Amino acid sequence: MLSVTFLGTSAARPTVERNVSAMSLVREGETLLFECGEGTQRQMMRYGVSFALSEIFFTHFHADHFLGVIGLIRTLGLQARAEPMRLYGPKGAKKVLGQAIQLGVERVPFEVEIREVKAGEVIRDAGSGMRDAYEIHVFGTEHGGGSVGYALKEHERPGRFDPDKARAAGVPEGHLWGKLQKGESVGLADGRTVSAEGIVGPKRPGRLVVFTGDTRPCAAVVDAAQGADLLIHEATFGEEEKERAKETGHSTAREAAQVALAAKARRLVLSHVSARYSISAEELVKEARDVFRETTVAKDGMAIEVPFAD
Ligand SMILES: [Zn+2]
Ligand SMILES: [Zn+2]
């Protein structure tokens, strides 16, 4: 299972309807957090997101994206957490997050490791079996000051196993089927060897979920989101404020849709919307759908399942 839950979808400041940026992603029971705007811990409680997480990914250090880490770390400390926490962010992470987590606490009672990441970096297995079936790719975004986005890319899956073909080849049901499924050849009692080829189809791609954070539409996002199952792109403004989007390093809904189209993504979700769209962001959806049909706009508490394409 892979799903995302939007915890905050408002740009720059919270509104009555929307909190500032944060999104949780749950994959096979593991929870990751992307951004942690002010008030994120309460949004996690409200929308049933586990506090048993060990990694938070930050795209940049504008206040609406990270202030919530101060309170979250404090609460985790009060809960007598012992497990280490890892925070990822672009250059400046050590200084900004380092200061943030020390605010208002004498000592964080668990280890907090802060890792600075760069565009092009791939965050692999974090040890202890975590992330053994996917990687996090870091890509550059255009929001000034070395901002980054993150792409969760699952490893390829084995091909589809065809039980009828296995039977036809004379392989009895049981542990030999398991071997074939893994792509191994099996020896039969009559001395024959049967290879997986023809019984197991070609390898199938894993899922790709891309989270841009704040950015202008840019080629790096198009590259990172090639064939994405889910692209979560910021859409702070509508068409009538496209100049403002350019000046402030943000995207319009239409621009986000153009990125999704160029990347041949399967699905686009807009987030980080300006306060003027707080109650209804239908205008943004309409502008984006003219370009890219499979568009929705996030709202706080919205959860999306990401199925396999095949
Ligand atoms: Zn922002
Ligand atoms: Zn920003």
Coordinates of C-alpha atoms and ligand atoms in Angstrom, one line a residue:
M1 CA 0.0 0.0 0.0
L2 CA 1.2 3.5 -0.8
S3 CA -0.8 6.6 0.1
V4 CA -0.3 10.2 0.8
T5 CA -2.3 12.5 3.2
F6 CA -2.3 16.2 2.8
L7 CA -1.8 17.9 6.2
G8 CA -1.4 21.4 5.1
T9 CA -2.2 22.9 1.7
S10 CA -2.0 26.7 2.2
A11 CA 0.7 28.9 0.8
A12 CA 2.6 31.2 3.1
R13 CA 0.2 31.3 6.0
P14 CA -2.6 29.2 7.5
T15 CA -6.2 30.0 7.0
V16 CA -9.3 28.7 8.7
E17 CA -9.7 26.0 6.1
R18 CA -6.1 25.1 5.4
N19 CA -2.9 24.8 7.4
V20 CA 0.6 25.5 6.0
S21 CA 2.6 22.9 4.2
A22 CA 3.0 19.3 5.2
M23 CA 2.2 15.9 3.7
S24 CA 2.6 12.4 5.0
L25 CA 3.3 9.4 2.9
V26 CA 2.7 5.9 4.1
R27 CA 4.3 3.0 2.3
E28 CA 4.0 -0.6 3.6
G29 CA 3.5 0.7 7.1
E30 CA 6.4 3.1 7.0
T31 CA 5.5 6.8 7.5
L32 CA 7.5 9.7 5.9
L33 CA 6.8 13.4 6.4
F34 CA 7.4 16.0 3.7
E35 CA 7.6 19.5 5.1
C36 CA 6.4 20.4 8.6
G37 CA 4.7 23.7 8.7
E38 CA 3.5 25.3 11.9
G39 CA 0.8 23.2 13.5
T40 CA 1.6 20.0 11.6
Q41 CA 1.6 17.8 14.7
R42 CA -2.1 18.7 15.4
Q43 CA -2.9 18.0 11.8
M44 CA -1.3 14.6 12.2
M45 CA -3.5 13.9 15.2
R46 CA -6.6 15.1 13.4
Y47 CA -6.0 13.0 10.3
G48 CA -4.6 9.9 12.0
V49 CA -1.0 10.1 10.9
S50 CA 1.4 8.1 13.1
F51 CA 4.0 9.8 15.2
A52 CA 6.2 6.8 14.8
L53 CA 8.1 8.2 11.9
S54 CA 11.8 8.6 11.6
E55 CA 12.3 10.9 8.6
I56 CA 11.2 14.3 7.6
F57 CA 12.1 15.8 4.2
F58 CA 12.3 19.6 3.8
T59 CA 12.4 21.3 0.4
H60 CA 13.6 24.8 1.6
F61 CA 13.5 26.9 4.7
H62 CA 10.7 29.5 4.3
A63 CA 8.9 29.7 7.6
D64 CA 5.7 28.1 6.2
H65 CA 7.5 24.8 5.5
F66 CA 9.4 24.1 8.7
L67 CA 8.3 25.9 11.8
G68 CA 6.2 22.9 12.9
V69 CA 9.3 20.8 13.6
I70 CA 9.9 22.8 16.8
G71 CA 6.7 21.6 18.4
L72 CA 6.7 18.1 16.9
I73 CA 10.2 17.3 18.2
R74 CA 9.2 18.7 21.6
T75 CA 6.1 16.4 21.7
L76 CA 8.1 13.4 20.6
G77 CA 10.5 14.1 23.4
L78 CA 7.6 14.3 25.9
Q79 CA 6.5 10.9 24.6
A80 CA 9.8 9.5 25.7
R81 CA 10.8 8.7 22.2
A82 CA 14.1 6.8 22.0
E83 CA 14.5 6.2 18.3
P84 CA 16.6 8.6 16.3
M85 CA 15.0 11.1 13.9
R86 CA 16.5 12.1 10.6
L87 CA 15.8 15.4 9.0
Y88 CA 16.8 16.1 5.3
G89 CA 17.0 19.4 3.6
P90 CA 19.1 21.5 1.2
K91 CA 22.1 23.5 2.2
G92 CA 21.4 25.5 5.3
A93 CA 19.5 22.6 6.9
K94 CA 22.1 22.0 9.6
K95 CA 22.0 25.6 10.7
V96 CA 18.2 26.3 10.4
L97 CA 16.9 23.0 11.7
G98 CA 19.6 22.7 14.3
Q99 CA 18.5 26.0 15.8
A100 CA 14.8 25.1 15.4
I101 CA 15.0 21.9 17.3
Q102 CA 16.8 23.5 20.2
L103 CA 14.2 26.2 20.7
G104 CA 12.3 25.9 23.9
V105 CA 13.8 22.6 24.9
E106 CA 16.7 22.0 27.3
R107 CA 17.8 18.9 25.4
V108 CA 16.2 16.7 22.8
P109 CA 16.1 13.3 24.6
F110 CA 16.6 11.4 21.4
E111 CA 19.1 11.6 18.6
V112 CA 18.3 14.0 15.7
E113 CA 20.5 13.7 12.7
I114 CA 20.3 16.5 10.1
R115 CA 21.5 15.7 6.6
E116 CA 22.1 18.2 3.9
V117 CA 21.2 16.9 0.5
K118 CA 21.9 18.2 -3.0
A119 CA 20.1 18.0 -6.4
G120 CA 21.0 14.7 -8.1
E121 CA 21.6 12.9 -4.8
V122 CA 19.8 9.5 -4.2
I123 CA 18.9 8.7 -0.6
R124 CA 19.1 5.0 -0.4
D125 CA 18.7 2.3 2.3
A126 CA 18.7 4.0 5.7
G127 CA 19.7 0.7 7.4
S128 CA 17.7 -1.7 9.5
G129 CA 15.7 -2.8 6.5
M130 CA 14.1 0.6 5.9
R131 CA 13.9 1.7 2.3
D132 CA 14.9 -1.6 0.9
A133 CA 12.4 -1.4 -1.9
Y134 CA 12.6 2.2 -2.9
E135 CA 14.9 5.3 -3.1
I136 CA 14.3 9.0 -2.6
H137 CA 15.7 11.0 -5.5
V138 CA 16.6 14.7 -4.8
F139 CA 16.1 17.1 -7.6
G140 CA 16.6 20.9 -8.0
T141 CA 13.7 23.3 -8.1
E142 CA 13.5 27.0 -8.9
H143 CA 12.5 28.9 -5.9
G144 CA 15.8 30.7 -5.1
G145 CA 18.4 29.6 -2.5
G146 CA 19.0 26.0 -3.6
S147 CA 15.5 24.6 -3.0
V148 CA 14.9 20.9 -3.8
G149 CA 12.1 18.5 -4.4
Y150 CA 11.8 14.8 -3.7
A151 CA 10.8 11.8 -5.8
L152 CA 10.0 8.4 -4.1
K153 CA 10.9 5.8 -6.7
E154 CA 10.2 2.2 -6.0
H155 CA 12.4 -0.6 -7.3
E156 CA 11.2 -2.7 -10.2
R157 CA 8.9 -5.5 -9.3
P158 CA 9.1 -9.1 -10.6
G159 CA 7.1 -9.9 -13.6
R160 CA 3.6 -11.4 -13.5
F161 CA 3.6 -15.2 -12.8
D162 CA 1.4 -17.3 -15.0
P163 CA 0.2 -20.4 -13.1
D164 CA -1.3 -22.0 -16.2
K165 CA 2.0 -21.9 -18.0
A166 CA 3.8 -23.3 -14.9
R167 CA 1.4 -26.2 -14.8
A168 CA 1.7 -26.7 -18.6
A169 CA 5.5 -26.9 -18.1
G170 CA 5.0 -29.6 -15.5
V171 CA 6.1 -27.6 -12.5
P172 CA 4.0 -28.7 -9.5
E173 CA 2.4 -26.1 -7.3
G174 CA 4.4 -25.4 -4.2
H175 CA 7.9 -24.0 -3.4
L176 CA 9.0 -24.4 -7.0
W177 CA 6.5 -21.8 -8.0
G178 CA 8.0 -19.4 -5.5
K179 CA 11.4 -19.9 -7.1
L180 CA 10.0 -19.2 -10.6
Q181 CA 8.3 -16.1 -9.3
K182 CA 11.8 -14.8 -8.2
G183 CA 13.1 -15.5 -11.7
E184 CA 15.1 -18.6 -10.8
S185 CA 15.2 -21.8 -12.8
V186 CA 13.9 -24.9 -11.2
G187 CA 14.9 -28.6 -11.5
L188 CA 12.1 -31.1 -11.7
A189 CA 12.0 -34.7 -10.5
D190 CA 12.2 -36.0 -14.0
G191 CA 15.5 -34.3 -14.5
R192 CA 14.3 -31.4 -16.6
T193 CA 15.2 -27.8 -15.8
V194 CA 12.5 -25.2 -16.4
S195 CA 13.5 -21.6 -16.6
A196 CA 11.3 -18.7 -15.4
E197 CA 11.4 -17.1 -18.9
G198 CA 8.0 -17.4 -20.5
I199 CA 6.3 -18.3 -17.2
V200 CA 7.1 -15.0 -15.6
G201 CA 6.5 -11.9 -17.6
P202 CA 8.8 -8.9 -17.9
K203 CA 9.7 -6.9 -14.8
R204 CA 7.2 -4.3 -13.9
P205 CA 8.0 -0.7 -12.8
G206 CA 7.4 0.3 -9.3
R207 CA 5.5 3.5 -8.4
L208 CA 6.9 7.0 -8.6
V209 CA 5.5 9.8 -6.4
V210 CA 7.0 13.3 -6.8
F211 CA 6.8 16.2 -4.4
T212 CA 8.0 19.5 -5.7
G213 CA 7.7 21.9 -2.8
D214 CA 7.7 25.6 -3.9
T215 CA 9.0 26.2 -7.4
R216 CA 8.6 27.8 -10.8
P217 CA 7.7 25.3 -13.5
C218 CA 11.1 23.8 -14.5
A219 CA 12.8 21.1 -16.6
A220 CA 14.3 19.4 -13.5
V221 CA 10.8 18.7 -12.2
V222 CA 9.7 17.4 -15.7
D223 CA 12.7 15.1 -15.6
A224 CA 12.1 13.9 -12.1
A225 CA 8.4 13.3 -12.8
Q226 CA 8.7 11.3 -16.0
G227 CA 5.8 8.8 -16.0
A228 CA 5.0 9.6 -12.3
D229 CA 2.1 7.8 -10.8
L230 CA 1.4 10.9 -8.8
L231 CA 2.9 14.4 -9.2
I232 CA 2.2 16.8 -6.3
H233 CA 3.0 20.2 -7.7
E234 CA 2.6 23.6 -6.0
A235 CA 0.1 25.9 -7.6
T236 CA 0.1 29.0 -5.5
F237 CA -1.7 31.2 -8.1
G238 CA -4.2 31.3 -10.9
E239 CA -3.7 32.6 -14.4
E240 CA -4.6 36.2 -13.5
E241 CA -1.6 36.3 -11.1
K242 CA 0.9 34.7 -13.4
E243 CA 3.2 37.6 -13.3
R244 CA 3.2 37.5 -9.5
A245 CA 4.0 33.8 -9.7
K246 CA 7.0 34.6 -11.8
E247 CA 8.2 37.3 -9.4
T248 CA 7.8 35.2 -6.3
G249 CA 9.2 31.9 -7.6
H250 CA 5.9 30.1 -7.6
S251 CA 3.7 28.4 -10.2
T252 CA 0.2 28.9 -11.5
A253 CA -2.1 25.9 -11.7
R254 CA -1.8 26.0 -15.5
E255 CA 2.0 25.9 -15.3
A256 CA 1.8 22.9 -12.9
A257 CA -0.4 21.2 -15.4
Q258 CA 2.0 21.9 -18.3
V259 CA 4.7 20.2 -16.2
A260 CA 2.5 17.2 -15.6
L261 CA 1.7 17.0 -19.3
A262 CA 5.4 17.2 -20.3
A263 CA 6.3 14.6 -17.8
K264 CA 3.5 12.3 -18.9
A265 CA 2.4 11.9 -15.3
R266 CA -0.7 9.8 -14.6
R267 CA -2.1 12.1 -12.0
L268 CA -1.5 15.7 -10.8
V269 CA -2.5 17.1 -7.4
L270 CA -2.2 20.8 -6.8
S271 CA -1.2 22.1 -3.4
H272 CA 0.2 25.2 -1.6
V273 CA -2.6 27.4 -2.8
S274 CA -2.8 31.1 -2.0
A275 CA -5.2 32.2 0.7
R276 CA -7.7 33.6 -1.8
Y277 CA -8.4 30.0 -2.9
S278 CA -8.7 28.7 0.6
I279 CA -12.4 28.1 0.5
S280 CA -12.7 27.1 -3.1
A281 CA -9.9 26.2 -5.4
E282 CA -12.1 25.1 -8.3
E283 CA -10.8 27.9 -10.5
L284 CA -7.3 26.5 -10.2
V285 CA -8.6 23.0 -11.1
K286 CA -10.4 24.3 -14.1
E287 CA -7.4 26.2 -15.4
A288 CA -5.2 23.2 -14.9
R289 CA -7.7 20.7 -16.5
D290 CA -7.7 22.6 -19.7
V291 CA -4.1 21.4 -20.0
F292 CA -4.0 18.2 -18.0
R293 CA -7.2 16.3 -17.4
E294 CA -6.2 14.2 -14.4
T295 CA -5.9 17.1 -12.0
T296 CA -7.3 17.6 -8.6
V297 CA -6.5 20.1 -5.9
A298 CA -5.5 19.0 -2.4
K299 CA -7.3 20.0 0.7
D300 CA -6.3 19.4 4.3
G301 CA -7.1 15.8 5.3
M302 CA -7.3 14.5 1.8
A303 CA -5.8 11.1 1.4
I304 CA -4.9 9.5 -2.0
E305 CA -4.0 5.9 -2.7
V306 CA -1.4 5.4 -5.3
P307 CA -2.1 2.1 -7.1
F308 CA 0.3 0.3 -9.4
A309 CA -0.2 1.2 -13.1
D310 CA -0.5 -2.5 -13.9
Ligands
ZN1 ZN 5.7 28.1 0.8
ZN2 ZN 8.9 29.1 -0.3

